[in-house]
Coordinates of C-alpha atoms in Angstrom, one line a residue:
X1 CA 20.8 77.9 -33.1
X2 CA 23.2 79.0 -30.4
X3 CA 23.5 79.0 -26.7
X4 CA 21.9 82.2 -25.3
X5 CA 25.4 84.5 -24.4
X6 CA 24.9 87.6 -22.6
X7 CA 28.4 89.9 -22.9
X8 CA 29.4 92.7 -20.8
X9 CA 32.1 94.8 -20.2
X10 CA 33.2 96.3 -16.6
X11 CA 36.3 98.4 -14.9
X12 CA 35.8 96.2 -12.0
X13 CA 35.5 92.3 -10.9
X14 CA 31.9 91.7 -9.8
X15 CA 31.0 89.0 -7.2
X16 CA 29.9 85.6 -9.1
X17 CA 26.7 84.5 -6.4
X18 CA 25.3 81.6 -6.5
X19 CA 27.1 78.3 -5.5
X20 CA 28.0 76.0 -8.6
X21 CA 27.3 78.2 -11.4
X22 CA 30.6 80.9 -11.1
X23 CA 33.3 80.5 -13.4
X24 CA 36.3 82.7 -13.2
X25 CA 38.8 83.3 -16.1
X26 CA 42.5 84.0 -16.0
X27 CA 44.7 84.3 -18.8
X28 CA 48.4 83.1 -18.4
X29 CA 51.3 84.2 -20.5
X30 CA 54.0 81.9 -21.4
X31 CA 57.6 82.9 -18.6
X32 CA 55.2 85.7 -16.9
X33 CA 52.8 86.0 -13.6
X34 CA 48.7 86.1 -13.8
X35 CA 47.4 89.2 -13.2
X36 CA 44.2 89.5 -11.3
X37 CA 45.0 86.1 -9.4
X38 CA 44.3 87.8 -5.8
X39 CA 40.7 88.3 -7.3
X40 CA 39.5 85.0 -7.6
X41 CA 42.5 83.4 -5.2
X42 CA 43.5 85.6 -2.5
X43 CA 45.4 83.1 -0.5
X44 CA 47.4 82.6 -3.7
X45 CA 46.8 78.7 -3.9
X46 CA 46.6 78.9 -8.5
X47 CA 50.4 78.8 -8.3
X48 CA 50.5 75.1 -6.8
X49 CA 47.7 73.8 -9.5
X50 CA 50.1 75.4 -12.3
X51 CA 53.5 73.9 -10.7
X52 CA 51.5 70.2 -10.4
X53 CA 49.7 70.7 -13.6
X54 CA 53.3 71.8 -15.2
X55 CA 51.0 74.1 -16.9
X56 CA 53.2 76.6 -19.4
X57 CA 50.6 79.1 -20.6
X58 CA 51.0 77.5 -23.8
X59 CA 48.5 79.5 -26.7
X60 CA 45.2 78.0 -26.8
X61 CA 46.6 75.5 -23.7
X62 CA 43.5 74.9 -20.6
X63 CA 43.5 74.6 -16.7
X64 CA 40.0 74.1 -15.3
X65 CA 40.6 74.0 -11.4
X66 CA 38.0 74.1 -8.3
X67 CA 38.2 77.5 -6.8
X68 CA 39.6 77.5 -3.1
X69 CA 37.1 77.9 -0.9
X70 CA 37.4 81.7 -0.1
X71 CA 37.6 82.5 -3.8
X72 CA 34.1 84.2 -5.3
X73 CA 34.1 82.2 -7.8
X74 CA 33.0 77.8 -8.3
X75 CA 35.9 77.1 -10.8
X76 CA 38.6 79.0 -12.2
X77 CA 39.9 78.5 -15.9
X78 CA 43.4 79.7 -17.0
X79 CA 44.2 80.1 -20.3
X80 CA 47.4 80.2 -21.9
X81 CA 48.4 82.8 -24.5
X82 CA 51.7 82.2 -25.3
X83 CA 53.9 85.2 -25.9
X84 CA 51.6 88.4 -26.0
X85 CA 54.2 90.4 -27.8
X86 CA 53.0 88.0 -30.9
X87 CA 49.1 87.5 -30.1
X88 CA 47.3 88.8 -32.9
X89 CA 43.9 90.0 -33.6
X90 CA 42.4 86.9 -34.8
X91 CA 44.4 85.2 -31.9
X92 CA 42.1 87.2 -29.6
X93 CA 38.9 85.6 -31.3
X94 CA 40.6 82.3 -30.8
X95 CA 41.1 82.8 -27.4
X96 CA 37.5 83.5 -27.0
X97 CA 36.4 80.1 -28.2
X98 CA 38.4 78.4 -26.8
X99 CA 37.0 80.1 -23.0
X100 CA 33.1 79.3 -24.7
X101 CA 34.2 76.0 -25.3
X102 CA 35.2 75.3 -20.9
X103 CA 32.5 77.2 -19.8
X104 CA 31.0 74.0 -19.3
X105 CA 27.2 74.3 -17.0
X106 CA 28.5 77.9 -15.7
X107 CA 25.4 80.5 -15.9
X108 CA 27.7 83.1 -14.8
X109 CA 31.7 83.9 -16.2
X110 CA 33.9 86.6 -15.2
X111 CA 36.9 87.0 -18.0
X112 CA 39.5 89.0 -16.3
X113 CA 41.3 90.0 -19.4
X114 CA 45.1 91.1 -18.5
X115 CA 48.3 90.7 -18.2
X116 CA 51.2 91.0 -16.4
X117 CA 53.4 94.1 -18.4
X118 CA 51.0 93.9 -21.8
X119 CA 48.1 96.2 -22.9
X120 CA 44.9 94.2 -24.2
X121 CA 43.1 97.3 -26.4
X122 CA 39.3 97.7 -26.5
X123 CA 39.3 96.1 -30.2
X124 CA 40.8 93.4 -28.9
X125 CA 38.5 92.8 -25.7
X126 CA 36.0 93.1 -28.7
X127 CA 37.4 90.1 -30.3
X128 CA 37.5 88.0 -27.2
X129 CA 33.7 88.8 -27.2
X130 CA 33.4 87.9 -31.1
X131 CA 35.2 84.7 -30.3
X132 CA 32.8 83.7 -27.8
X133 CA 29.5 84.5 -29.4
X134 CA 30.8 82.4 -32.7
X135 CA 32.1 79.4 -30.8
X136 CA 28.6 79.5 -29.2
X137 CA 26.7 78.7 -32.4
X138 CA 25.2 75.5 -32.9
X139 CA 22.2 74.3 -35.1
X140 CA 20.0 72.1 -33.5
X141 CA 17.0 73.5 -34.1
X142 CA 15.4 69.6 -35.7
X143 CA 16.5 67.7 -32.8
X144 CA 13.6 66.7 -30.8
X145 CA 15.3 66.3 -27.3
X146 CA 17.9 68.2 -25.2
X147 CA 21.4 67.5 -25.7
X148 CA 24.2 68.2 -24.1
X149 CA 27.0 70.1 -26.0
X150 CA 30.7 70.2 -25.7
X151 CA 32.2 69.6 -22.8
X152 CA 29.1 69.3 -20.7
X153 CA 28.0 72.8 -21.8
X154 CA 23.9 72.8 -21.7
X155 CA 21.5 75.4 -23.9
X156 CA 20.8 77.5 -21.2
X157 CA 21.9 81.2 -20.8
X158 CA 25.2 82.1 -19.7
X159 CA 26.0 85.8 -19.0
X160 CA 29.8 86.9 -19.4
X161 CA 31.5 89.7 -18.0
X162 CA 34.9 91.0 -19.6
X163 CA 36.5 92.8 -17.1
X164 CA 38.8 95.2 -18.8
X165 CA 40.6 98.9 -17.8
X166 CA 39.0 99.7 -21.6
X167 CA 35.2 98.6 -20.5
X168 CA 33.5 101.6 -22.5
X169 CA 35.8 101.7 -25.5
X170 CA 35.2 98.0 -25.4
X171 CA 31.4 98.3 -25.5
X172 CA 31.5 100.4 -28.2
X173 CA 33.8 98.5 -30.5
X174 CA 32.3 95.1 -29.7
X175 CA 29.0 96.6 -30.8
X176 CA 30.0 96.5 -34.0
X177 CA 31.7 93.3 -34.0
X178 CA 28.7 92.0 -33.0
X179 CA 26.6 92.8 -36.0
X180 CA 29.2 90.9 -38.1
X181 CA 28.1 88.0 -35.6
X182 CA 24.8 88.2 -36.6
X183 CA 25.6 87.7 -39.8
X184 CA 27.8 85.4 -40.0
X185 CA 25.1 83.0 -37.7
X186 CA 22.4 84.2 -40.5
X187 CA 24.3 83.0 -43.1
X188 CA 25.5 80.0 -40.9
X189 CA 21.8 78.9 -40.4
X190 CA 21.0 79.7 -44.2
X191 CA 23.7 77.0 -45.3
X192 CA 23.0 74.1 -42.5
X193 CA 19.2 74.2 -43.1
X194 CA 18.0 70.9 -44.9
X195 CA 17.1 71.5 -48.5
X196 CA 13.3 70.4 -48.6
X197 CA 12.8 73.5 -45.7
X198 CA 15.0 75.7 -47.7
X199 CA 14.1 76.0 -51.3
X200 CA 14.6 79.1 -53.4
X201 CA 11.3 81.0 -52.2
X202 CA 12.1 80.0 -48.6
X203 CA 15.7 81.7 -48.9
X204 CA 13.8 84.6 -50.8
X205 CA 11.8 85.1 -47.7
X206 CA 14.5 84.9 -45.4
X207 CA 16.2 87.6 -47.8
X208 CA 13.1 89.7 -47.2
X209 CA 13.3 89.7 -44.0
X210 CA 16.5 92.4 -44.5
X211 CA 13.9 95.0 -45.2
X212 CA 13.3 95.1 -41.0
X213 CA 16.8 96.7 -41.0
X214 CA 16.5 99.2 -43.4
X215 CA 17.4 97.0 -46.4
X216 CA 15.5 97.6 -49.9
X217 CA 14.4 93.8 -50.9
X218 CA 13.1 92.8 -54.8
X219 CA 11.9 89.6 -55.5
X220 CA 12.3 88.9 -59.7
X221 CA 10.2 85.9 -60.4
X222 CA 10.7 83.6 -63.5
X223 CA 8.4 85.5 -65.5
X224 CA 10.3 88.8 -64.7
X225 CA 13.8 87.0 -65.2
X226 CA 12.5 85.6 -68.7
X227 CA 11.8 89.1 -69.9
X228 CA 15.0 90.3 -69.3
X229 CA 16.4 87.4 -71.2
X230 CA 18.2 85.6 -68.6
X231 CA 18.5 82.3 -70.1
X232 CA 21.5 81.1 -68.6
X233 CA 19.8 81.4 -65.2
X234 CA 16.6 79.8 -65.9
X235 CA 18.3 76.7 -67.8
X236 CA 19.4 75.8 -64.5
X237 CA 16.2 75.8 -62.8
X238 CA 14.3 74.4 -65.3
X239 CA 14.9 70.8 -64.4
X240 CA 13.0 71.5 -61.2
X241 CA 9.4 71.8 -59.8
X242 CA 10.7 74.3 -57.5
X243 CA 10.7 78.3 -59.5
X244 CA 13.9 80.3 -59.4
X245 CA 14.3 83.9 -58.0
X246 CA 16.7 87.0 -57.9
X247 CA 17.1 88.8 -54.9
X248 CA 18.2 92.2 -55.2
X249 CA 18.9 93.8 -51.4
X250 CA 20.0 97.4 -51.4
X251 CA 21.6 99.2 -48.1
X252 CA 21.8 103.2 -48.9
X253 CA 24.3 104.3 -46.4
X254 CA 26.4 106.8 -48.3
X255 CA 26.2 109.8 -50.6
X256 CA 23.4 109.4 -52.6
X257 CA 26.0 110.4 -55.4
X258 CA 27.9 107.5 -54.7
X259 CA 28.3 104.4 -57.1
X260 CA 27.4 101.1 -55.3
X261 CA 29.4 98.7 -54.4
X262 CA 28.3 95.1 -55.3
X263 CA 28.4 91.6 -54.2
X264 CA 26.7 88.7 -56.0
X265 CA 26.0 85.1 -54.8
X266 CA 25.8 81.9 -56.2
X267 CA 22.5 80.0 -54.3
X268 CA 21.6 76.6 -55.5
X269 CA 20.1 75.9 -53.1
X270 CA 20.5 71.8 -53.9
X271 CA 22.5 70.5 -56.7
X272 CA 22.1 66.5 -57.5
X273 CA 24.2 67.7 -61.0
X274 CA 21.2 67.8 -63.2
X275 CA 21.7 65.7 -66.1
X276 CA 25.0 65.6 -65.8
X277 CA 24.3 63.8 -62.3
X278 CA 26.4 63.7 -59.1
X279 CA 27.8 59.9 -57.4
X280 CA 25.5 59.5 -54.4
X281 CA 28.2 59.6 -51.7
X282 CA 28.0 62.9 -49.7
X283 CA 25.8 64.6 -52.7
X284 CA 23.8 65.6 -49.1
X285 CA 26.7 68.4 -49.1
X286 CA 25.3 69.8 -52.0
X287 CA 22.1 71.3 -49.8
X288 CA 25.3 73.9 -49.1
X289 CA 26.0 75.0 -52.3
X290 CA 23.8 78.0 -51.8
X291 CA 26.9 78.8 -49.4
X292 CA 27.8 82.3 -52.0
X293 CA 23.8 83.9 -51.7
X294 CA 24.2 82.9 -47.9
X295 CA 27.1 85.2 -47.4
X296 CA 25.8 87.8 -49.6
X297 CA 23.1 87.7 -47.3
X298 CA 25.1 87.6 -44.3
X299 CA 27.0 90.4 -45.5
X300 CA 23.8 92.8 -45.9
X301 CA 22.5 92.1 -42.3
X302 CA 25.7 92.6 -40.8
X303 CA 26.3 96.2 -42.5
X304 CA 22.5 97.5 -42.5
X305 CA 22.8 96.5 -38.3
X306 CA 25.7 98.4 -37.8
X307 CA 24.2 101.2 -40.1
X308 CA 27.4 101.0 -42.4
X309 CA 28.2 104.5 -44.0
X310 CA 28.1 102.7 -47.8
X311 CA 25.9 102.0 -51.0
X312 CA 26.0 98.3 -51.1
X313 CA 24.0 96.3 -53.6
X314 CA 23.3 92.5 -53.0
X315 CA 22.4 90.3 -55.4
X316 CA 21.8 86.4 -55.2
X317 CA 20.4 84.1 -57.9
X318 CA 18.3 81.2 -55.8
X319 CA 17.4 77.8 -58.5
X320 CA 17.3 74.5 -57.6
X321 CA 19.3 72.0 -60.1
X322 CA 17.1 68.7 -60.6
X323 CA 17.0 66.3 -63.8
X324 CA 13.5 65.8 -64.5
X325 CA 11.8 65.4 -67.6
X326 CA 12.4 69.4 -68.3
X327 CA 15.6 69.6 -67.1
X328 CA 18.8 71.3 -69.3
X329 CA 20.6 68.9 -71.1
X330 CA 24.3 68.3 -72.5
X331 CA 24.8 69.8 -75.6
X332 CA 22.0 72.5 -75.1
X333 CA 22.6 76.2 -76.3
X334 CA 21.3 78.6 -73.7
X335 CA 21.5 82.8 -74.5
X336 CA 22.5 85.0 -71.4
X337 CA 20.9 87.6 -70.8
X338 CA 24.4 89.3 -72.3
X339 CA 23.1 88.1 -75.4
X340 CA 26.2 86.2 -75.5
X341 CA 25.4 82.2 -75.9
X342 CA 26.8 79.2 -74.2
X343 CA 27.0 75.7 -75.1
X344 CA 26.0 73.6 -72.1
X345 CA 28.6 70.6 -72.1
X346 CA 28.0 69.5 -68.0
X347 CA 25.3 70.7 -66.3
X348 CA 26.8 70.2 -63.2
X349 CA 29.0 73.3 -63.9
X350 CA 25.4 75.2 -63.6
X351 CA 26.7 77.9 -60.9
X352 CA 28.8 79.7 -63.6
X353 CA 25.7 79.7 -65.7
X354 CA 23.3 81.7 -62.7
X355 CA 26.1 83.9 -62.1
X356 CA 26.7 84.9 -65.8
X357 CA 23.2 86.3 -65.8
X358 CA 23.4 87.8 -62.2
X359 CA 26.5 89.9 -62.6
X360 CA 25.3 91.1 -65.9
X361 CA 22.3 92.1 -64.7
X362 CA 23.8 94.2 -61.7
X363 CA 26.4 95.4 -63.8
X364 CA 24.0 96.9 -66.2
X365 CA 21.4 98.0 -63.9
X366 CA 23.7 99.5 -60.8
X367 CA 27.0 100.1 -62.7
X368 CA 28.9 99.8 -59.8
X369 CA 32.1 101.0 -58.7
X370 CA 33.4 97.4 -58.2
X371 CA 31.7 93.5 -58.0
X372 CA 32.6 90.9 -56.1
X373 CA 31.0 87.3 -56.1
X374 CA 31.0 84.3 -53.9
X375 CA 30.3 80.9 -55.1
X376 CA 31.1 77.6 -53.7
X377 CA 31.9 76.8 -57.4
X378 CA 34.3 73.9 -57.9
X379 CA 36.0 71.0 -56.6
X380 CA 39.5 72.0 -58.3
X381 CA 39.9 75.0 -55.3
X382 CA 39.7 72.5 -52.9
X383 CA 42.4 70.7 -54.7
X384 CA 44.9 73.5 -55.3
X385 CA 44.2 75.4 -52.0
X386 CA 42.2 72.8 -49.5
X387 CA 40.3 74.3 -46.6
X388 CA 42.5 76.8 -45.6
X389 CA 41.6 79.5 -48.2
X390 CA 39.3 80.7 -50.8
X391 CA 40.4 81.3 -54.5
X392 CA 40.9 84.4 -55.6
X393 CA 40.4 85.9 -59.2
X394 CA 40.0 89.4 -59.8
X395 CA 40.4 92.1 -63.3
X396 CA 41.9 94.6 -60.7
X397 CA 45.5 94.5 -58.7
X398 CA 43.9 96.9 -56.1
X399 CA 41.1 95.2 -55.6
X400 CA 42.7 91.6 -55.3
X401 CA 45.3 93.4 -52.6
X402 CA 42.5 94.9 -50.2
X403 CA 40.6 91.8 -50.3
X404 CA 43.7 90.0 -49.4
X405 CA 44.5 92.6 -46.9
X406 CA 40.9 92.1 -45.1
X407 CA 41.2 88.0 -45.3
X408 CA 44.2 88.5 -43.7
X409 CA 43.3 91.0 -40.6
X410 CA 39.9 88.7 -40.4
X411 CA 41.9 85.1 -41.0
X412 CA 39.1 84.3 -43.8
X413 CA 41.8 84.1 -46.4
X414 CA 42.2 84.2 -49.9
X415 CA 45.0 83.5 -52.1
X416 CA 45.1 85.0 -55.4
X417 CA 45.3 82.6 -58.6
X418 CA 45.8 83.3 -62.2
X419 CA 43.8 84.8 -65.1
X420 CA 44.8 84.9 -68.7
X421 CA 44.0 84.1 -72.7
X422 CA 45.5 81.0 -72.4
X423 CA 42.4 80.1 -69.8
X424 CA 40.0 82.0 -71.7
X425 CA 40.7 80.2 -75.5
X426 CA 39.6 76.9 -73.7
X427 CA 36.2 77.7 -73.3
X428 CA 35.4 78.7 -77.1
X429 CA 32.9 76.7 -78.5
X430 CA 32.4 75.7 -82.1
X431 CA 28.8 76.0 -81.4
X432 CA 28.3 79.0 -79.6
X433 CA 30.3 81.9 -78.2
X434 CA 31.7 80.0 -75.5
X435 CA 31.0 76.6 -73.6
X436 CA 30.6 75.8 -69.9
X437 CA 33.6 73.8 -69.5
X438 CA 37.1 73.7 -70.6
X439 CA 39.0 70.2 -69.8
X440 CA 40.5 68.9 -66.5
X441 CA 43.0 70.8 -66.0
X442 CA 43.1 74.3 -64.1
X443 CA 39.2 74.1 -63.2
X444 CA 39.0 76.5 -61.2
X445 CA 40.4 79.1 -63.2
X446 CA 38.6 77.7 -66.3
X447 CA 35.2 78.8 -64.0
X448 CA 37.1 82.2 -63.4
X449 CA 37.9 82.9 -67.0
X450 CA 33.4 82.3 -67.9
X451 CA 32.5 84.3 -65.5
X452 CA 34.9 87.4 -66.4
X453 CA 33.3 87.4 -69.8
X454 CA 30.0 88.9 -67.8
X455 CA 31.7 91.7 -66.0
X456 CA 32.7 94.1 -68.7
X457 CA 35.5 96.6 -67.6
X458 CA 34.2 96.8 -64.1
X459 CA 36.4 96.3 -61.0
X460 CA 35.3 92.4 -60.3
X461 CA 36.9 89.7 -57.9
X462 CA 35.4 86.5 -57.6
X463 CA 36.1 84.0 -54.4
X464 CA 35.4 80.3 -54.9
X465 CA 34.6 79.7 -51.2
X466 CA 34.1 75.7 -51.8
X467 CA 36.8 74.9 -49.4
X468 CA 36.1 77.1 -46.6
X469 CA 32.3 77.6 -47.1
X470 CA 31.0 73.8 -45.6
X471 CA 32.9 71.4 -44.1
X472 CA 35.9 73.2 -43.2
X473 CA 38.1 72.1 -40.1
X474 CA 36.6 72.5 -36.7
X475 CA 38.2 75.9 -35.2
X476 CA 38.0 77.4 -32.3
X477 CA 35.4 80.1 -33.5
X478 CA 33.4 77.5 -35.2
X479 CA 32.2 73.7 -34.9
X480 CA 29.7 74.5 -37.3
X481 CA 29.5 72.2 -40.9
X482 CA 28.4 75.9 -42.5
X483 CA 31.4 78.3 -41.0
X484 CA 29.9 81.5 -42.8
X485 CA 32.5 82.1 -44.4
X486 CA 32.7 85.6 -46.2
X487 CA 30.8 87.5 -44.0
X488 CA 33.2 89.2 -41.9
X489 CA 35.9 89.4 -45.0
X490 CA 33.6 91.5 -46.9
X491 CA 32.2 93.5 -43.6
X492 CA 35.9 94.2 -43.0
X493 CA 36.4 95.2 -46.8
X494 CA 34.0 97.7 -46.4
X495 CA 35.0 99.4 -43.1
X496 CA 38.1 99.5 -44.0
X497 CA 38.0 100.5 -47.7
X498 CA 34.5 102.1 -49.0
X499 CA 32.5 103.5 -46.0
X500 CA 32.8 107.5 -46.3

């Protein structure tokens, strides 16, 4: 859940009534004046709070200061941004937090966003507003009493006005920024909830909700998934009283002639290990390990919102992995629905095994122009790359250099890592085609090399997201445990790359 923001974009400064609830925003550049300053302080009194303050306009750097008494507004919040020759477009998003995060009990907040000698374009007035809307998100929606948030910020409604020369372009742009919002808090909410409210058919219901926005939603039960031979998928779930499912959501925004493109999620929705069990310390994390379906999700709401001119195909495999009396265990030969078969060594490398069967399954039934999965897959990405990106494998240079392009515009990074023979040989099995783990070393790849024997020739990336998924850093876009990670990576990937 978030607190209720209201954005909108005018030419002109309104008047802020009503006593104690008016906060005005000024940016401040590093060696330069603050434009709009006569607005909110016409007897020029700001200049004496910076001087005492020693305030340098330092990026992400606060002033919160009582308005002089002839001022409009209660309080006035200056905000540094540093050099705005270098301020980037992610920079702009910061910035946007980091006002959400002062706007303290204000019900009413006037950005004045401009600056002394520098242009701020419509995207990037957009941005601010994206900043704001992400830094605004909180879950809360178990706790039984009221709580006060950051910096004395309550859960009531606050309405925002970005003052801007651009005010209609901005509109414009920041409406579609804003259905990347709404996915990424969708897929946010899907990853925080608590695993006894969100089992497989609860996520498949959420899924189905898409269909509101235009989206085609399937539901493949167990008995449909056992008839097209996915055994892979269904050895996972079988440990648990909870049945498996496979979403398929489908957004026709293109040329009906046009291929699909295709993303595929990984959504265990809890994972004690199975068999192969888990140590008990933070195995509670493991209710987020649905955090690839949750994207996938996210993804599909954000395009079908903003009516995305693209053939998109979506599909997330939802199991639970438990170790009951039915559950999968070491040693166990499972078929794929490839008809290739795997020798199950540690069943707590059981995301591999649902995605096998997923991305065959789209592959043969869409046979799209290019896949791309997400799966909060192993602890040896977090190892190699911490928090700070997600791992990157991909079949295809092009592919691997747009999606590096969009991580980079969007600041949900990746970083490209290695495929080859080498990996591959280690996961030959003297018992089947291949096995479901190949040694210590190079894990993540290892899980990169299984799943590439399910794609075919296909264009195919796949992002381990386990570092950036849950319990990433606090930013200044997101103090969330689920950041949503993917969502506006693969929107951007899209807009820029496959929309016609």
């Amino acid at each position: 859940m978030s607190r209720t923001v209201e954005i909108s974009f005018s030419r002109t400064p309104k008047t802020i009534p009503g006593a104690g609830t008016g906060l005005a925003v000024l940016l401040v550049p590093e060696r330069g004046g603050i434009a709009e300053a006569v607005a909110v302080d016409p007897a020029n009194r700001i200049e004496r709070a910076i001087e005492g303050a020693e305030f340098k306009g330092k990026p992400m750097a606060t002033l919160d200061i009582i308005a002089p008494a002839d001022s409009p507004a209660d309080r006035i919040l200056l905000v540094g941004v540093g050099d705005p020759k270098t301020v980037t477009e992610h920079d702009w998003a910061r910035l946007g937090g980091q006002m959400c995060s002062k706007f303290g009990k204000a019900r009413k907040v006037t950005i004045h966003l401009s600056l002394q000698g520098a242009e701020i374009s419509a995207a990037d007035a957009a941005q601010v507003a994206m900043g704001i809307l992400l830094r605004a998100y909180r879950f809360d929606r178990y706790k039984t009493k009221a709580e006060e948030g950051e910096n004395g910020a309550e859960t009531g409604a606050v309405k925002v006005v970005i003052v801007t020369p651009a005010a209609a372009a901005a509109k414009k742009a920041f409406e579609e920024v804003e259905a990347a919002v709404g996915g990424v808090t969708l897929a946010r909410d899907l990853v925080n909830e608590p695993a006894n409210m969100l089992g497989p058919l609860e996520f498949a219901d959420r899924a189905k909700e898409l269909s509101g926005l235009g989206v085609k939603v399937e539901i493949l039960t167990e008995k449909e998934m056992r008839k097209l031979g996915m055994g892979a998928l269904l050895g996972v779930a079988q440990g648990s009283a909870r049945p498996p499912r496979l979403v398929v959501m489908q957004w026709n925004g293109g040329k009906a002639k046009d291929k699909p493109i295709a993303f595929i999620g990984k959504g265990v929705v809890f994972d004690t290990g199975g068999i192969s069990m888990k140590p008990a310390g933070g195995m509670e994390d493991m209710k987020g390990d649905m955090g690839g379906a949750a994207a996938v999700t996210g993804l599909l709401h954000a395009l079908a919102t903003r009516k995305a001119k693209a053939n998109v195909v979506g599909v997330i495999g939802l199991v639970e992995n438990m170790p009951d009396g039915q559950a999968q265990r070491p040693g166990d030969i499972v078929t794929s629905m490839s008809g290739q078969t795997i020798e199950v060594l540690n069943t707590d490398a059981e995301g591999r095994l649902l995605l096998a069967d997923a991305l065959w399954y789209c592959n043969d039934r869409f046979q799209p122009k290019l896949m791309i999965n997400l799966a909060t897959l192993t602890g040896a990405v977090m190892v190699a790359l911490g928090h700070y990106h997600a791992g990157l494998f991909s079949n295809n240079d092009e592919l691997a250099e747009r999606l590096t392009a969009a991580g980079t515009a969007t600041a949900e990074r990746v970083w490209r890592l290695p495929l080859g023979p080498e990996y591959d040989k280690l996961i030959d099995s003297k018992n089947a085609d291949m096995k479901n783990i190949g040694g210590r070393h190079g894990g993540a790849i290892i899980a990169a090399q299984f799943l590439q024997r399910f794609v075919k020739d296909t264009p195919w990336a796949h992002l381990d997201i386990a570092g950036t998924a849950i319990g990433s850093p606090a930013t200044e876009i997101n103090r969330s445990w689920a950041s949503g990670f993917g969502v506006r990576l693969l929107d951007r990937l899209v807009r820029d790359y496959y929309e016609g």
